[in-house]
Short mmCIF file of C-alpha atoms in Angstrom, two decimals:
data_model
loop_
_atom_site.label_atom_id
_atom_site.label_comp_id
_atom_site.label_asym_id
_atom_site.label_seq_id
_atom_site.Cartn_x
_atom_site.Cartn_y
_atom_site.Cartn_z
CA UNK E 1 95.46 109.47 92.82
CA UNK E 2 96.49 109.95 88.74
CA UNK E 3 95.08 105.89 88.75
CA UNK E 4 91.49 107.66 90.98
CA UNK E 5 91.28 110.43 88.95
CA UNK E 6 91.35 107.89 85.47
CA UNK E 7 88.96 105.66 86.91
CA UNK E 8 86.70 108.42 88.11
CA UNK E 9 87.03 110.06 84.36
CA UNK E 10 85.55 106.93 82.93
CA UNK E 11 82.91 106.62 85.14
CA UNK E 12 83.69 104.68 87.89
CA UNK E 13 82.65 105.08 91.39
CA UNK E 14 85.73 105.40 93.76
CA UNK E 15 86.61 105.76 97.22
CA UNK E 16 89.62 106.32 98.81
CA UNK E 17 90.80 105.20 102.50
CA UNK E 18 93.64 106.10 104.71
CA UNK E 19 94.51 106.35 108.64
CA UNK E 20 95.87 109.73 109.30
CA UNK E 21 93.71 113.56 108.83
CA UNK E 22 96.03 115.38 107.48
CA UNK E 23 96.18 112.85 104.65
CA UNK E 24 92.49 112.86 103.91
CA UNK E 25 92.62 116.41 103.67
CA UNK E 26 94.76 116.48 100.79
CA UNK E 27 93.62 113.58 98.75
CA UNK E 28 89.80 115.24 99.28
CA UNK E 29 91.41 118.58 98.25
CA UNK E 30 93.16 116.80 95.35
CA UNK E 31 90.15 114.77 94.53
CA UNK E 32 87.30 117.68 94.55
CA UNK E 33 89.23 119.92 91.64
CA UNK E 34 88.28 116.83 89.25
CA UNK E 35 86.36 114.00 90.89
CA UNK E 36 82.93 114.40 91.37
CA UNK E 37 83.03 110.33 92.08
CA UNK E 38 85.65 109.74 94.29
CA UNK E 39 85.20 109.68 97.48
CA UNK E 40 88.58 110.87 99.46
CA UNK E 41 87.98 110.43 103.63
CA UNK E 42 89.95 108.73 106.76
CA UNK E 43 88.46 105.09 107.83
CA UNK E 44 87.15 106.31 111.09
CA UNK E 45 85.07 109.50 109.20
CA UNK E 46 84.10 107.05 106.58
CA UNK E 47 82.39 104.49 109.27
CA UNK E 48 81.03 107.44 111.05
CA UNK E 49 79.34 108.30 107.93
CA UNK E 50 78.05 104.44 107.37
CA UNK E 51 76.35 104.44 110.52
CA UNK E 52 74.72 108.35 109.74
CA UNK E 53 73.98 107.58 106.37
CA UNK E 54 71.86 104.01 108.04
CA UNK E 55 70.31 106.06 110.69
CA UNK E 56 72.51 103.71 113.05
CA UNK E 57 73.39 104.28 116.33
CA UNK E 58 76.87 105.44 117.11
CA UNK E 59 78.81 103.91 119.94
CA UNK E 60 79.83 106.23 122.65
CA UNK E 61 82.95 107.84 122.09
CA UNK E 62 84.09 107.01 125.51
CA UNK E 63 83.60 103.40 125.81
CA UNK E 64 87.34 101.96 125.50
CA UNK E 65 88.08 100.32 122.14
CA UNK E 66 85.67 103.45 120.61
CA UNK E 67 88.11 103.59 117.23
CA UNK E 68 89.53 99.94 117.33
CA UNK E 69 86.54 97.93 117.87
CA UNK E 70 83.20 99.56 118.57
CA UNK E 71 82.87 102.08 115.36
CA UNK E 72 84.62 99.25 113.08
CA UNK E 73 81.93 97.23 113.75
CA UNK E 74 78.98 99.41 114.29
CA UNK E 75 80.40 100.69 111.07
CA UNK E 76 80.55 96.72 109.80
CA UNK E 77 76.91 96.26 110.81
CA UNK E 78 75.16 98.98 109.08
CA UNK E 79 77.34 98.12 105.40
CA UNK E 80 74.04 95.99 104.58
CA UNK E 81 71.70 99.35 104.71
CA UNK E 82 74.37 101.42 102.77
CA UNK E 83 73.06 102.04 98.92
CA UNK E 84 76.40 103.11 98.21
CA UNK E 85 78.64 100.26 96.35
CA UNK E 86 81.77 101.29 94.32
CA UNK E 87 83.55 100.35 91.81
CA UNK E 88 87.19 100.70 92.68
CA UNK E 89 88.89 101.49 96.55
CA UNK E 90 91.85 102.80 97.21
CA UNK E 91 93.75 102.36 100.33
CA UNK E 92 97.22 104.29 101.65
CA UNK E 93 99.00 103.71 105.04
CA UNK E 94 97.38 99.24 105.27
CA UNK E 95 100.12 99.22 107.70
CA UNK E 96 97.68 100.75 110.48
CA UNK E 97 94.43 99.41 109.33
CA UNK E 98 93.38 96.16 111.33
CA UNK E 99 92.10 93.22 110.09
CA UNK E 100 88.73 93.73 111.39
CA UNK E 101 88.66 96.48 109.00
CA UNK E 102 88.85 95.06 106.05
CA UNK E 103 86.11 93.10 105.87
CA UNK E 104 83.88 96.08 105.69
CA UNK E 105 85.55 97.73 103.77
CA UNK E 106 85.02 93.96 100.53
CA UNK E 107 81.46 94.75 100.78
CA UNK E 108 81.58 97.72 100.38
CA UNK E 109 83.19 97.06 96.24
CA UNK E 110 79.95 96.75 93.55
CA UNK E 111 81.53 93.69 92.39
CA UNK E 112 84.00 91.38 94.52
CA UNK E 113 85.37 90.15 91.16
CA UNK E 114 85.34 93.02 89.21
CA UNK E 115 85.59 96.60 91.25
CA UNK E 116 89.40 97.40 91.89
CA UNK E 117 90.75 96.89 94.94
CA UNK E 118 93.88 98.56 95.52
CA UNK E 119 96.46 98.30 98.67
CA UNK E 120 99.60 100.68 99.87
CA UNK E 121 101.67 100.28 102.95
CA UNK E 122 104.94 100.64 103.94
CA UNK E 123 106.75 97.94 106.72
CA UNK E 124 108.89 101.01 107.49
CA UNK E 125 106.13 103.27 108.65
CA UNK E 126 103.84 100.71 110.67
CA UNK E 127 104.01 103.18 113.90
CA UNK E 128 100.97 100.99 115.95
CA UNK E 129 103.62 98.00 115.69
CA UNK E 130 100.24 96.25 114.09
CA UNK E 131 100.73 92.53 112.01
CA UNK E 132 99.79 93.04 108.75
CA UNK E 133 96.55 91.44 108.08
CA UNK E 134 95.59 92.51 104.52
CA UNK E 135 92.66 90.67 102.61
CA UNK E 136 95.11 89.54 99.68
CA UNK E 137 98.31 89.29 99.45
CA UNK E 138 99.01 88.43 95.61
CA UNK E 139 99.64 90.36 92.93
CA UNK E 140 102.67 91.90 95.24
CA UNK E 141 103.89 95.92 93.82
CA UNK E 142 107.40 97.08 95.64
CA UNK E 143 107.67 100.96 94.62
CA UNK E 144 111.02 101.40 93.49
CA UNK E 145 111.00 105.24 93.04
CA UNK E 146 110.62 107.56 96.64
CA UNK E 147 108.09 109.95 94.38
CA UNK E 148 107.45 112.54 98.21
CA UNK E 149 111.00 113.72 98.57
CA UNK E 150 113.65 114.95 97.04
CA UNK E 151 117.16 113.18 96.97
CA UNK E 152 118.72 114.54 100.05
CA UNK E 153 116.08 113.72 102.06
CA UNK E 154 115.57 110.02 100.53
CA UNK E 155 119.07 109.72 101.00
CA UNK E 156 118.24 110.69 104.68
CA UNK E 157 115.84 108.28 105.55
CA UNK E 158 117.40 105.23 103.57
CA UNK E 159 119.95 105.58 106.30
CA UNK E 160 117.70 106.45 108.90
CA UNK E 161 115.92 103.40 108.07
CA UNK E 162 118.41 101.08 107.17
CA UNK E 163 118.22 100.87 103.57
CA UNK E 164 121.03 100.56 101.53
CA UNK E 165 121.24 103.60 98.42
CA UNK E 166 119.71 100.61 96.15
CA UNK E 167 116.93 100.12 98.49
CA UNK E 168 114.52 103.18 97.70
CA UNK E 169 115.56 105.52 94.35
CA UNK E 170 114.63 109.25 94.83
CA UNK E 171 112.12 111.40 92.49
CA UNK E 172 115.36 113.74 91.08
#
């Protein structure tokens, strides 16, 4: 969030996408306090936004594979008519994104050579068992400090997933 705030303060148009609704709501609330030019939402809600903004027809929500294929495909087709492009895109929960979705997301970059594109994911939180298929693999940084949890919670989580004490440090 701090990087998003800094880029927005520089006048950059920033998009933050994630997979789940509660995280999207938290991100929206956090950014609404400071950043008029930063948007945070779920990937699927953003797909609906793109489709609605371009007067494209939404697929039938009752159709099989609506969430994984039909909605993202319709949004990708609408992207060419979508007027907004972003100087920076941040993805959280990237392990939950399907390979086909990245093409649409990359199309939203204002300048693919100069725009910022940050992807955050955690293989240990891959709830849907999806194969990682990120649009790029380098540079990759391992975040070693757990800034979400207290020491006891981080210790419990490390033990639950089979990590040693030195593999994920808690913020004390």
